mmCIF file of C-alpha atoms and ligand atoms in Angstrom:
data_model
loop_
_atom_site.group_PDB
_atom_site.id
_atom_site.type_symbol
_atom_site.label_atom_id
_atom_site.label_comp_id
_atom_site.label_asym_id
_atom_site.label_seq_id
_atom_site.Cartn_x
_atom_site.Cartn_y
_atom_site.Cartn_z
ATOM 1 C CA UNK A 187 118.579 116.654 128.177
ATOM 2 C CA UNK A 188 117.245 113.279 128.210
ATOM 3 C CA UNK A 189 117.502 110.019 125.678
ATOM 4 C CA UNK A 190 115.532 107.254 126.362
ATOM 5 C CA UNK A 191 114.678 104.576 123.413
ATOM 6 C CA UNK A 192 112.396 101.869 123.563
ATOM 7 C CA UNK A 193 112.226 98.454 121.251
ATOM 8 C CA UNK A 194 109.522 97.597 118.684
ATOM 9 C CA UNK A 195 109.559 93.772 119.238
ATOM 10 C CA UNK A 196 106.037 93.666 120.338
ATOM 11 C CA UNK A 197 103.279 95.278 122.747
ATOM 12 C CA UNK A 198 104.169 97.847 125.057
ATOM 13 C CA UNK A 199 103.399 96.016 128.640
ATOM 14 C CA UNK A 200 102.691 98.025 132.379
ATOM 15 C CA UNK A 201 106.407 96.747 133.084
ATOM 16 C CA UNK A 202 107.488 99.347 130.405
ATOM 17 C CA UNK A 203 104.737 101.505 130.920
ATOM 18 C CA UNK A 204 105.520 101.523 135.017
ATOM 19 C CA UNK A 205 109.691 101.034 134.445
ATOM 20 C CA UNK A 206 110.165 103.471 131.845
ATOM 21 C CA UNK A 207 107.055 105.366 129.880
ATOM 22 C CA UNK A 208 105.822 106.959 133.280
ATOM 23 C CA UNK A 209 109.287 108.267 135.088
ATOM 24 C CA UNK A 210 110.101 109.336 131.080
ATOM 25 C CA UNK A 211 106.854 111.550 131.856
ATOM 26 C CA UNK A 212 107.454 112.621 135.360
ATOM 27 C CA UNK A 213 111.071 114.065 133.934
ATOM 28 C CA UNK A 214 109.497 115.915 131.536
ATOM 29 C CA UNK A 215 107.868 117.796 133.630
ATOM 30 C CA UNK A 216 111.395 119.506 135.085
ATOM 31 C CA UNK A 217 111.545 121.531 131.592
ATOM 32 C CA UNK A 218 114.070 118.518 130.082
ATOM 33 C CA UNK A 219 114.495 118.277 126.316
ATOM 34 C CA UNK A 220 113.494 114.946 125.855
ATOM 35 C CA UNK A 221 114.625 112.431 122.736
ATOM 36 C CA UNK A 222 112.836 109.174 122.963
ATOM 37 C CA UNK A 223 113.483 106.925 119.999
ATOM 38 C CA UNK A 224 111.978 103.616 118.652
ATOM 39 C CA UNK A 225 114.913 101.446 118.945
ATOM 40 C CA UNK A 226 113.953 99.280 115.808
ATOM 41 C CA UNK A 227 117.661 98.122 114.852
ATOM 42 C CA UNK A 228 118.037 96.739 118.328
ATOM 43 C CA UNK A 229 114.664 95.042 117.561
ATOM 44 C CA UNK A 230 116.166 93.559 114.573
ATOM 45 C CA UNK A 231 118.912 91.846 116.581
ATOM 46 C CA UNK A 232 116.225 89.105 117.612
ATOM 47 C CA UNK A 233 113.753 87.202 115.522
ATOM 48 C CA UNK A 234 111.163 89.724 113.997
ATOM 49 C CA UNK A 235 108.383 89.994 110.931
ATOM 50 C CA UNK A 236 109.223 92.222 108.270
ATOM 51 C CA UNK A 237 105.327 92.653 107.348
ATOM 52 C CA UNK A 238 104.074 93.879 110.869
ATOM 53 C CA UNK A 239 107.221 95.572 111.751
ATOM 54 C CA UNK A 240 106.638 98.985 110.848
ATOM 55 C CA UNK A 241 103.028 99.129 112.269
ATOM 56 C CA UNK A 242 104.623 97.578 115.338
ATOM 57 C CA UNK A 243 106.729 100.482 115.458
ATOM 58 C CA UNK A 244 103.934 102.586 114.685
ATOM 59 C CA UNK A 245 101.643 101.441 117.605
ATOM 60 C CA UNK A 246 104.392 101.809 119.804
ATOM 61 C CA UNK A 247 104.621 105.682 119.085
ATOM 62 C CA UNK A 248 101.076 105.696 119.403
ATOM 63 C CA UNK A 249 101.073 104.644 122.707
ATOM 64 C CA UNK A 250 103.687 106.288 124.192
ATOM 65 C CA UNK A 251 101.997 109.833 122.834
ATOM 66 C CA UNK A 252 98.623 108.409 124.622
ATOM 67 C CA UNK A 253 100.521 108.103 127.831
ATOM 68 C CA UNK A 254 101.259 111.829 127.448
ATOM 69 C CA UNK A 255 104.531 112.254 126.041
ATOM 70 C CA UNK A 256 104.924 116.143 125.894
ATOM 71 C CA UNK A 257 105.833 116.537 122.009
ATOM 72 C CA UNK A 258 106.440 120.093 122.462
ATOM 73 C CA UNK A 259 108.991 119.560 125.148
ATOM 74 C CA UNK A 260 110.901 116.514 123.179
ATOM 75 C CA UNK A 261 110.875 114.598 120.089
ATOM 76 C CA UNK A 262 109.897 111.214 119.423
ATOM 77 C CA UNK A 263 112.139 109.490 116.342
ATOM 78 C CA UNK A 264 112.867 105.971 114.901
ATOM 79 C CA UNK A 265 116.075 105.133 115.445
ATOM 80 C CA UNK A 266 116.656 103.938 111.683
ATOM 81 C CA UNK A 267 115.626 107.526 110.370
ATOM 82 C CA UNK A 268 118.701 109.096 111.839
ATOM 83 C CA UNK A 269 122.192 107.035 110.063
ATOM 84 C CA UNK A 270 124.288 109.047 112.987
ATOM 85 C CA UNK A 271 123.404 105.877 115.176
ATOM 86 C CA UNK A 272 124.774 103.229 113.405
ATOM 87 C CA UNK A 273 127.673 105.219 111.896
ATOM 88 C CA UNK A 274 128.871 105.907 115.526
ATOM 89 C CA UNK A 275 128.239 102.127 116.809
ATOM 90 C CA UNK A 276 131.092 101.555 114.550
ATOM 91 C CA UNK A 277 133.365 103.703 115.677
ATOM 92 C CA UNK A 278 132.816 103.436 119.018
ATOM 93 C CA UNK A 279 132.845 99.383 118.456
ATOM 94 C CA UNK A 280 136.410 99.671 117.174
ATOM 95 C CA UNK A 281 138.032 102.467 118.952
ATOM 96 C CA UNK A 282 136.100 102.255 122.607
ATOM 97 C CA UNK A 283 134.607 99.188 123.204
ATOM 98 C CA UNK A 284 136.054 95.599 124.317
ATOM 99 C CA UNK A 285 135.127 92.041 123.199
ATOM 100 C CA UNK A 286 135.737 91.238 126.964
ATOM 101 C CA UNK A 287 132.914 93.925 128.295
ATOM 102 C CA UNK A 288 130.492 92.418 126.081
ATOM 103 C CA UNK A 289 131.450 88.812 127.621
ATOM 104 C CA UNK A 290 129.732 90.239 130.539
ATOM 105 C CA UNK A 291 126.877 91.637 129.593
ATOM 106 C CA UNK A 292 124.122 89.434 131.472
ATOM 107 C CA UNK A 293 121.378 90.005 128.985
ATOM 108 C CA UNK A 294 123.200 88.828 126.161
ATOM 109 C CA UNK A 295 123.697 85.731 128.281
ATOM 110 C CA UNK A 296 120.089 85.069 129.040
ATOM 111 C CA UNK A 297 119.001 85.483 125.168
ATOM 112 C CA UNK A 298 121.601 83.361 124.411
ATOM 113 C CA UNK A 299 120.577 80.645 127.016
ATOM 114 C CA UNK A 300 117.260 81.221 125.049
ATOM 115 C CA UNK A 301 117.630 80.665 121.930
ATOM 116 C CA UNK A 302 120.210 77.424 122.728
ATOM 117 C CA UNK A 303 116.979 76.212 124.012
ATOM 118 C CA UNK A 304 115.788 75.456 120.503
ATOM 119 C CA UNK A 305 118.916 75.148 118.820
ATOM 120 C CA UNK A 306 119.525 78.540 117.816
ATOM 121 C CA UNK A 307 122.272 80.689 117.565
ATOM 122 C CA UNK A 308 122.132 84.626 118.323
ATOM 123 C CA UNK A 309 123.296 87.426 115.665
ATOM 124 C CA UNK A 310 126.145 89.000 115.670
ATOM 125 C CA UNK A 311 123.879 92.362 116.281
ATOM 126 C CA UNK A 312 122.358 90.733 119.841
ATOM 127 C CA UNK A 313 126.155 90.390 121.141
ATOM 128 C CA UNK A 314 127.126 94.299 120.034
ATOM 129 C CA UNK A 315 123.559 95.328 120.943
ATOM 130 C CA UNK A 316 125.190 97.495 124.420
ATOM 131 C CA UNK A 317 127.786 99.468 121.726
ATOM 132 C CA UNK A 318 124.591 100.082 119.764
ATOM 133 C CA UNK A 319 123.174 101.575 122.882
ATOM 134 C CA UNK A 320 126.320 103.401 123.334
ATOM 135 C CA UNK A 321 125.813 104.977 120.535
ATOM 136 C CA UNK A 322 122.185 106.033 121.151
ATOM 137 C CA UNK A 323 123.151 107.868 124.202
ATOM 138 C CA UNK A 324 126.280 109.112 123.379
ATOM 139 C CA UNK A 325 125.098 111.201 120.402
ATOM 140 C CA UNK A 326 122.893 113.191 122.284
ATOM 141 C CA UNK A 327 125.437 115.752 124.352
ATOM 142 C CA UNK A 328 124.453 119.328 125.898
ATOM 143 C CA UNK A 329 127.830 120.576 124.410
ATOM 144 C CA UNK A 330 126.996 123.942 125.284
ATOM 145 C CA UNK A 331 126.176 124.015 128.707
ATOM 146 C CA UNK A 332 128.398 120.979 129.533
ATOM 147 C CA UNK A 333 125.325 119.322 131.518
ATOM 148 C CA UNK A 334 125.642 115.217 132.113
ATOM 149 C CA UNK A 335 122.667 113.786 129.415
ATOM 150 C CA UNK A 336 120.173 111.726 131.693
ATOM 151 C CA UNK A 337 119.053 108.034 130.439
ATOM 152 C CA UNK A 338 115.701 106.612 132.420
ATOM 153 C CA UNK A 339 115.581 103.089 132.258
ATOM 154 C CA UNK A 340 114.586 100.132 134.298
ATOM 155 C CA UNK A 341 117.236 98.234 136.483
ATOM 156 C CA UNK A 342 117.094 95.658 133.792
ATOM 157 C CA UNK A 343 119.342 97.717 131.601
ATOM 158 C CA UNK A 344 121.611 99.248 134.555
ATOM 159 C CA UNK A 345 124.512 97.205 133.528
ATOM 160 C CA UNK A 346 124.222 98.149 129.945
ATOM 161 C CA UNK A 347 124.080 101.961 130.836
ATOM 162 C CA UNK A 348 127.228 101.518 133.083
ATOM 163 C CA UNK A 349 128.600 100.142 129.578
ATOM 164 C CA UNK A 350 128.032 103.071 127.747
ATOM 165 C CA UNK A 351 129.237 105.597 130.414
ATOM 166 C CA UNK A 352 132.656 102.792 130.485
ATOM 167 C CA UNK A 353 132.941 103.313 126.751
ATOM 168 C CA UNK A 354 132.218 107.191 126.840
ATOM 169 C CA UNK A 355 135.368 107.299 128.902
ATOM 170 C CA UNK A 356 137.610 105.032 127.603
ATOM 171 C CA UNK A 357 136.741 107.195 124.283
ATOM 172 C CA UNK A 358 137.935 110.467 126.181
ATOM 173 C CA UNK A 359 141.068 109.114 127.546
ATOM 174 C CA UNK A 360 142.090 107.671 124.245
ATOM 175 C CA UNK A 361 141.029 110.666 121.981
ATOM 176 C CA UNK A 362 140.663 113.513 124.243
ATOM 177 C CA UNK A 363 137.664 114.742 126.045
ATOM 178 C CA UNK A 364 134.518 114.273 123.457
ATOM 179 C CA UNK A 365 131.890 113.426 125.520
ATOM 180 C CA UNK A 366 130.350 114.613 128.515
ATOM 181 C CA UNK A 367 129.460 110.967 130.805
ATOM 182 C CA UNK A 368 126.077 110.762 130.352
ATOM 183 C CA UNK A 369 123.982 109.832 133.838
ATOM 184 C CA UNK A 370 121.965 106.464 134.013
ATOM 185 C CA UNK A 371 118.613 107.307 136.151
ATOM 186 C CA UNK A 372 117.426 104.051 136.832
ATOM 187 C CA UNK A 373 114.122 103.852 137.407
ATOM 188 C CA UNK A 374 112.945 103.274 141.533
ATOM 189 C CA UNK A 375 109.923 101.669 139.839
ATOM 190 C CA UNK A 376 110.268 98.102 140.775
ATOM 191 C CA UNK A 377 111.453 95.347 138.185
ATOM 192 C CA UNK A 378 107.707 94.076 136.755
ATOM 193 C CA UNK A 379 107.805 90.428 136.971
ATOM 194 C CA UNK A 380 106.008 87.289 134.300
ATOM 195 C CA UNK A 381 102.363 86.703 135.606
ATOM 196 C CA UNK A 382 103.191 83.148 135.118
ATOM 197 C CA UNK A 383 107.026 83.174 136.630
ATOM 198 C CA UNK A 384 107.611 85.766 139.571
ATOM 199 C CA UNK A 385 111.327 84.876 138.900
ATOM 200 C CA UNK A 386 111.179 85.783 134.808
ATOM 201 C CA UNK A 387 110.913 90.032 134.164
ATOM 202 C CA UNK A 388 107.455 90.685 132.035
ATOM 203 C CA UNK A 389 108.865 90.976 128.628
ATOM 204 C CA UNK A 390 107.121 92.301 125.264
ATOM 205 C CA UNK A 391 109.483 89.368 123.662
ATOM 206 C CA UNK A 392 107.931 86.635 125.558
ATOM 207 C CA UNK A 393 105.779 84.448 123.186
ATOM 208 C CA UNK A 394 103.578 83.870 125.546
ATOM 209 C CA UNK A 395 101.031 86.798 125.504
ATOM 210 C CA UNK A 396 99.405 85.421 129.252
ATOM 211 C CA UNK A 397 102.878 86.009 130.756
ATOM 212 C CA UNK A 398 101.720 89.981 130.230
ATOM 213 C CA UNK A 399 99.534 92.448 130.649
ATOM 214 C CA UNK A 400 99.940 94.613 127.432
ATOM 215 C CA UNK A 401 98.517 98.691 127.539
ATOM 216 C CA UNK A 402 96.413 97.847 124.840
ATOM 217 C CA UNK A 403 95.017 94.697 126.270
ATOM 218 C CA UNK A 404 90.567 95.073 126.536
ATOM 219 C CA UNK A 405 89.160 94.752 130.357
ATOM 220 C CA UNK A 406 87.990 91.357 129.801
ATOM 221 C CA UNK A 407 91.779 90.209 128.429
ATOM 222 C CA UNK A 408 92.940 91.962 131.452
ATOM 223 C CA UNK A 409 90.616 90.084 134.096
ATOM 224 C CA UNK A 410 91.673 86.799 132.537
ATOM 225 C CA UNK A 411 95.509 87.083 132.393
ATOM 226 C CA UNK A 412 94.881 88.277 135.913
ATOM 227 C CA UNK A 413 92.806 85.026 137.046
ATOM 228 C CA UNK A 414 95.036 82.600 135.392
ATOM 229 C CA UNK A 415 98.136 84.373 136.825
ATOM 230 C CA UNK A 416 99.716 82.253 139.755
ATOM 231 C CA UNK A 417 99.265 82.249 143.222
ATOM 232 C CA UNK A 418 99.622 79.527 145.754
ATOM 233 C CA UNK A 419 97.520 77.803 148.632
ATOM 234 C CA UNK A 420 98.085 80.407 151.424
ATOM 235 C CA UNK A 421 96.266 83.628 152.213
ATOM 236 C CA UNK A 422 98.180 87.413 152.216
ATOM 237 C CA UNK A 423 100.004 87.946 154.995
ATOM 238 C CA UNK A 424 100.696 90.848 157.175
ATOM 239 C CA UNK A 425 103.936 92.409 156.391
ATOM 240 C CA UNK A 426 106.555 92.653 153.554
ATOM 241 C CA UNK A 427 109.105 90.814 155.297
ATOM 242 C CA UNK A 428 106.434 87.826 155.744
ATOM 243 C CA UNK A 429 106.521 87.768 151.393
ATOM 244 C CA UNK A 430 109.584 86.014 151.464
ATOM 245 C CA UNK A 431 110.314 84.085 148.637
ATOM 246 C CA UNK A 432 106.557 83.683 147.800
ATOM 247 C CA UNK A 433 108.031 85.654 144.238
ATOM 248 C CA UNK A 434 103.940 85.886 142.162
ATOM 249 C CA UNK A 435 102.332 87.049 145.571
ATOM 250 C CA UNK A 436 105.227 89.970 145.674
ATOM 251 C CA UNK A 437 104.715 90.721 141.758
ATOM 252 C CA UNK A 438 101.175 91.147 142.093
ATOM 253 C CA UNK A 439 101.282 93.253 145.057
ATOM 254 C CA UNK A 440 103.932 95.364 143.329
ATOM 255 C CA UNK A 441 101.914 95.910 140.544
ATOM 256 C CA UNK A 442 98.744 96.792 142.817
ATOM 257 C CA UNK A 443 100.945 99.391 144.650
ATOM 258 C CA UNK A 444 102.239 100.984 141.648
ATOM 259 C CA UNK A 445 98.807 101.259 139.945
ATOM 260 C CA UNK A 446 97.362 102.602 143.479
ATOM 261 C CA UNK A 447 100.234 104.924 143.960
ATOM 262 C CA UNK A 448 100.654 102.879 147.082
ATOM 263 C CA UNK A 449 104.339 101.687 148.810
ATOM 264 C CA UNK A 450 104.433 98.220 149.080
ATOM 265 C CA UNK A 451 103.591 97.764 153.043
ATOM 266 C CA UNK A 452 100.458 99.738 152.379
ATOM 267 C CA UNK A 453 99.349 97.173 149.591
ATOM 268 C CA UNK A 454 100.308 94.522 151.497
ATOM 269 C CA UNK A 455 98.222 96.044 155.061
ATOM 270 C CA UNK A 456 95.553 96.649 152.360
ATOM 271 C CA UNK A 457 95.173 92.881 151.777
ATOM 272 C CA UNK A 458 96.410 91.240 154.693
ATOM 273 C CA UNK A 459 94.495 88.381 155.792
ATOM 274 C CA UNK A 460 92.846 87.927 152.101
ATOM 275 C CA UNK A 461 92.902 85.342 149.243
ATOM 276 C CA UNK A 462 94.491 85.874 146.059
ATOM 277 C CA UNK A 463 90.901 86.250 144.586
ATOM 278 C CA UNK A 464 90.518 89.326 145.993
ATOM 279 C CA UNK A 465 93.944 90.814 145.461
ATOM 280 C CA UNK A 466 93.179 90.043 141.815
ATOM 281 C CA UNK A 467 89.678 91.214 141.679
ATOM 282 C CA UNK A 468 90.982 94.496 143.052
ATOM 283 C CA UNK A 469 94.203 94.370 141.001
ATOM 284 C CA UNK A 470 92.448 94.227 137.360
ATOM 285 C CA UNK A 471 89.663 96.966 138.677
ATOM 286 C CA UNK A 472 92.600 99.072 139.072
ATOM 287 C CA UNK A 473 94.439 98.485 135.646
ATOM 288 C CA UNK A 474 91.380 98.481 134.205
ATOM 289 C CA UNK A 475 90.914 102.038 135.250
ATOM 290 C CA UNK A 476 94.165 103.179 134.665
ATOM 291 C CA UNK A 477 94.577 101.681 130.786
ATOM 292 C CA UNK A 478 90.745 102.902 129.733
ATOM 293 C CA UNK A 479 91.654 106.590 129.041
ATOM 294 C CA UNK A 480 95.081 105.657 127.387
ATOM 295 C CA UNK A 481 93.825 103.121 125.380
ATOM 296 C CA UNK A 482 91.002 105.544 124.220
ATOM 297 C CA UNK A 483 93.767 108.135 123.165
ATOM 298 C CA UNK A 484 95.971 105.379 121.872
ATOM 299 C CA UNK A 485 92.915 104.361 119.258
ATOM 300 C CA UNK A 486 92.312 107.853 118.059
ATOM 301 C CA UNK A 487 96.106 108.697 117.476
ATOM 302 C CA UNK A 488 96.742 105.645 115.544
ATOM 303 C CA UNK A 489 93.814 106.373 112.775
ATOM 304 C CA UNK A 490 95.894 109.830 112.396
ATOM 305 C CA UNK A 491 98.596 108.180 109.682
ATOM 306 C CA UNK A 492 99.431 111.508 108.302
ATOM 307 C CA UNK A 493 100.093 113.397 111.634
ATOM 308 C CA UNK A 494 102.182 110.651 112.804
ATOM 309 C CA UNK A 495 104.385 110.338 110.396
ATOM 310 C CA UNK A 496 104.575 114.325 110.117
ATOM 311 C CA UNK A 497 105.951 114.467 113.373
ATOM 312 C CA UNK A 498 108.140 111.581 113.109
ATOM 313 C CA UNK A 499 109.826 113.360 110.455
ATOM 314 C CA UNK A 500 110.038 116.691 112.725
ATOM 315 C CA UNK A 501 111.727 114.171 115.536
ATOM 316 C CA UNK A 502 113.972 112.788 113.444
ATOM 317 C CA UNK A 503 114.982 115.876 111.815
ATOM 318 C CA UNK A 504 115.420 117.679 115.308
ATOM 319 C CA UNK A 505 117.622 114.295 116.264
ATOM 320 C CA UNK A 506 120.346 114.421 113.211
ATOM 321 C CA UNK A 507 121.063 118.318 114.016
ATOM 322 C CA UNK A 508 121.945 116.732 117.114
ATOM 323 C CA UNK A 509 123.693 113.683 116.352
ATOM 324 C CA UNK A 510 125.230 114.740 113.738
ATOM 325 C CA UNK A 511 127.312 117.660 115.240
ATOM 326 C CA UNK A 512 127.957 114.656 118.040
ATOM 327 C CA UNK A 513 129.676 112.493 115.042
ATOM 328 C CA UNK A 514 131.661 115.147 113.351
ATOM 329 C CA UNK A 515 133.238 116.194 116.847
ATOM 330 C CA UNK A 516 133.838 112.047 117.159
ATOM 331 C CA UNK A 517 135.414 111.785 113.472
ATOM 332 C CA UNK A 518 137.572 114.988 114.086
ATOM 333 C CA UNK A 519 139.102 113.171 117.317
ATOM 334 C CA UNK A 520 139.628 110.115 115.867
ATOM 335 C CA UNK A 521 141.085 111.677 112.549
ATOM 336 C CA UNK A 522 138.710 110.821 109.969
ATOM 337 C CA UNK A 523 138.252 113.156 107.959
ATOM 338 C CA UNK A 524 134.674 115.100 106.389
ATOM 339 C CA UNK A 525 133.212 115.052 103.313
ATOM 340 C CA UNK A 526 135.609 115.632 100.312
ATOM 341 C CA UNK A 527 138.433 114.381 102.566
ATOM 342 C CA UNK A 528 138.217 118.157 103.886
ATOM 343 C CA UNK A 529 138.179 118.698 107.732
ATOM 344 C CA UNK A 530 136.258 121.495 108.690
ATOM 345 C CA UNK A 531 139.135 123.861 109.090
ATOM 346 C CA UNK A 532 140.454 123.615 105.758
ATOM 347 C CA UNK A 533 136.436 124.222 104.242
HETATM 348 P P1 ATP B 883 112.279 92.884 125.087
HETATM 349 O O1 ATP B 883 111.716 91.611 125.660
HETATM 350 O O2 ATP B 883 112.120 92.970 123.608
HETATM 351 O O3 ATP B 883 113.669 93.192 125.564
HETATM 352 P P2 ATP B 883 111.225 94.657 127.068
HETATM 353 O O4 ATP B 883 109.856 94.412 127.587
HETATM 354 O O5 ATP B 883 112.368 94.227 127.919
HETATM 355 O O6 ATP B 883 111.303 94.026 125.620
HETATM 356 P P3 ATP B 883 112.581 97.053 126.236
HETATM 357 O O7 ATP B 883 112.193 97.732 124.970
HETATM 358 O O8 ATP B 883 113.811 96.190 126.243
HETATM 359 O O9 ATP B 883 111.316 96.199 126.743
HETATM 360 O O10 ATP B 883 112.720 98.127 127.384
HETATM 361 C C1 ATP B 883 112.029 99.348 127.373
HETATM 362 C C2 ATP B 883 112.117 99.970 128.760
HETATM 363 O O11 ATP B 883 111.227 99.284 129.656
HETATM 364 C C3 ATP B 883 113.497 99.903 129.402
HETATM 365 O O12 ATP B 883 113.742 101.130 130.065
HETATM 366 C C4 ATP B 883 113.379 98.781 130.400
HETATM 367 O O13 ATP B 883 114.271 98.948 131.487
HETATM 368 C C5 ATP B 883 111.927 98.883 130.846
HETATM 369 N N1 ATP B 883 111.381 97.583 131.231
HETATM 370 C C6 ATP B 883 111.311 96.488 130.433
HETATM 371 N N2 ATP B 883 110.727 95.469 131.083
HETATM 372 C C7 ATP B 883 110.419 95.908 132.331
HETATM 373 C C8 ATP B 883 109.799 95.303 133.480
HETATM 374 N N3 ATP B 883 109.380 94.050 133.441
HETATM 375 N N4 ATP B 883 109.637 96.052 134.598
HETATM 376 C C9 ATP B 883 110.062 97.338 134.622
HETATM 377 N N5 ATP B 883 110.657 97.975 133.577
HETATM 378 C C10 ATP B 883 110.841 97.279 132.440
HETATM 379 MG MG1 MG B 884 114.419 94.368 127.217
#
């Protein structure tokens, strides 16, 4: 089984598409039962606009079906249609987690650091965002064969996922054994950097829309954010080692090799001995390429309203049979009773 969620705070980029929509594809392939959620009360944990939000979350199913998400071999839900989620955060927030894990948590830092920068302060919901997460993944258990629940992410949200599989234990040895550990499989797609800052990960959050290339993003859009993107004075050298520290030239090589379904020294032997204008030239040919089919799908699954929000309501009914077998085992170990104050065995 496999549970993978992804935020509505903006337009899905390649960073997601390459870091988390594609291996989410490849895996499906192996016969897995896949949930994939739209995380939209984790997207509420940041700044967001109540009037686009829904269509947000909208496009964003839209365009992970047009990347070929296998409906009939998982189920795509929002997050906020099944309760389960934010009825186990609690629980697990009070009997599992630890205010000094959370201290840690390097994202939570970085947003922070953020929003200081004009004299904001972040929600309580951005600091409890990983026991959120817990939840997420923790509902989802193959109780009946026993079988570890995979989690594809990018290595942006490894130390989050070693959270959850902290908390999952720390649940069993207070309680008993509950849940299985479910198994991070972080993504060996490399970390998509900013166009702008090879040091800053390309982030649907970013305000500024150059810093990305989003999969909905026309050719001409795509050319530009390309040309604009930085570079510096020298030409492409020979080998990967030569990179160095020169962070946008490694970014937009990465990027090339992905799209190419190249390793990096083959990119890099590709170009050696090139300017930047051709690496670019090259780089939004092949983007171009890639996007144009999706984006075609992506357009014609949107206009179907009706369909879409048919089979939301198949995912998220498939999700709360689910989840909510995962809560009543959770309430029964902790000693809370079910509805009526009766516990199952006295029903
Ligand atoms: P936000 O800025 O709102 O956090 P995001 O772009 O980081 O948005 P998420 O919804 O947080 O996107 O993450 C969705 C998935 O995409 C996760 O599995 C994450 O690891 C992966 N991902 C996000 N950004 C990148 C990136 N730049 N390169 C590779 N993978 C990424
Ligand atoms: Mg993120």
């Amino acid at each position: 089984m496999i549970i993978t969620g992804i935020q509505p705070t903006g337009n899905l980029h390649i960073g997601n598409y390459l870091g988390a929509i594609k291996p989410l594809i490849a895996l499906q392939q192996n016969d897995e039962d896949t949930y994939a959620f739209i995380a939209d009360y984790h997207a509420i944990t940041a700044n967001f606009d109540p009037a686009s939000f829904s269509q947000v979350s909208r496009d964003l199913v839209a365009m992970i079906l047009a990347c070929d998400f296998d409906t009939e071999r998982g189920s795509i839900f929002l997050q906020s249609d099944v309760p389960e989620h934010t009825e186990m955060a609690h629980i697990l927030g009070c009997t599992a987690a630890r205010v000094g894990q959370l201290n840690r948590m390097i994202q939570f830092k970085e947003k922070m650091a953020a929003l200081a920068e004009n004299e904001e302060t972040p929600s309580v919901g951005l600091y409890t965002y990983p026991v959120l997460q817990a939840a997420d993944v923790l509902l989802y258990q193959d109780a009946e064969n026993g079988t570890p629940t995979k989690v594809p992410v990018g290595d942006d949200q490894s130390q989050h996922l070693n959270l959850v599989v902290d908390i999952a234990a720390s649940f069993n040895h207070r309680f008993g054994d509950t849940f299985i550990l479910p198994k991070p499989v972080i993504s060996t797609a490399p970390r998509i950097m900013s166009l702008f800052d090879g040091t800053k990960k390309m982030s649907k959050s970013d305000p500024d829309d150059m810093n990305r290339i989003n999969m909905s993003d026309p050719a001409d859009r795509i050319v530009k954010k390309f040309r604009k993107a930085t570079t510096d004075q020298h030409m492409i050298c020979g080998t990967v080692e030569e990179i160095g520290d020169r962070v946008c030239l490694r970014n937009l090589l990465t990027i090339y090799a992905a799209f190419a379904d190249m390793t990096l020294d083959e990119a890099v032997a590709h170009f050696a001995g090139k300017g930047f204008g051709a690496l670019k030239g090259e780089l939004a040919d092949i983007v171009v390429a890639t996007l144009e089919p999706i984006q075609a799908r992506y357009l014609d699954i949107r206009e179907r309203k009706q369909a879409m929000s048919q089979m939301l309501g198949r995912g998220a009914m498939g999700a709360s049979i689910m989840a909510s077998d995962t809560l009543h085992r959770v309430r029964k170990a902790i000693g809370i009773a079910d509805r009526n104050g009766l516990g199952e065995d006295e029903v």
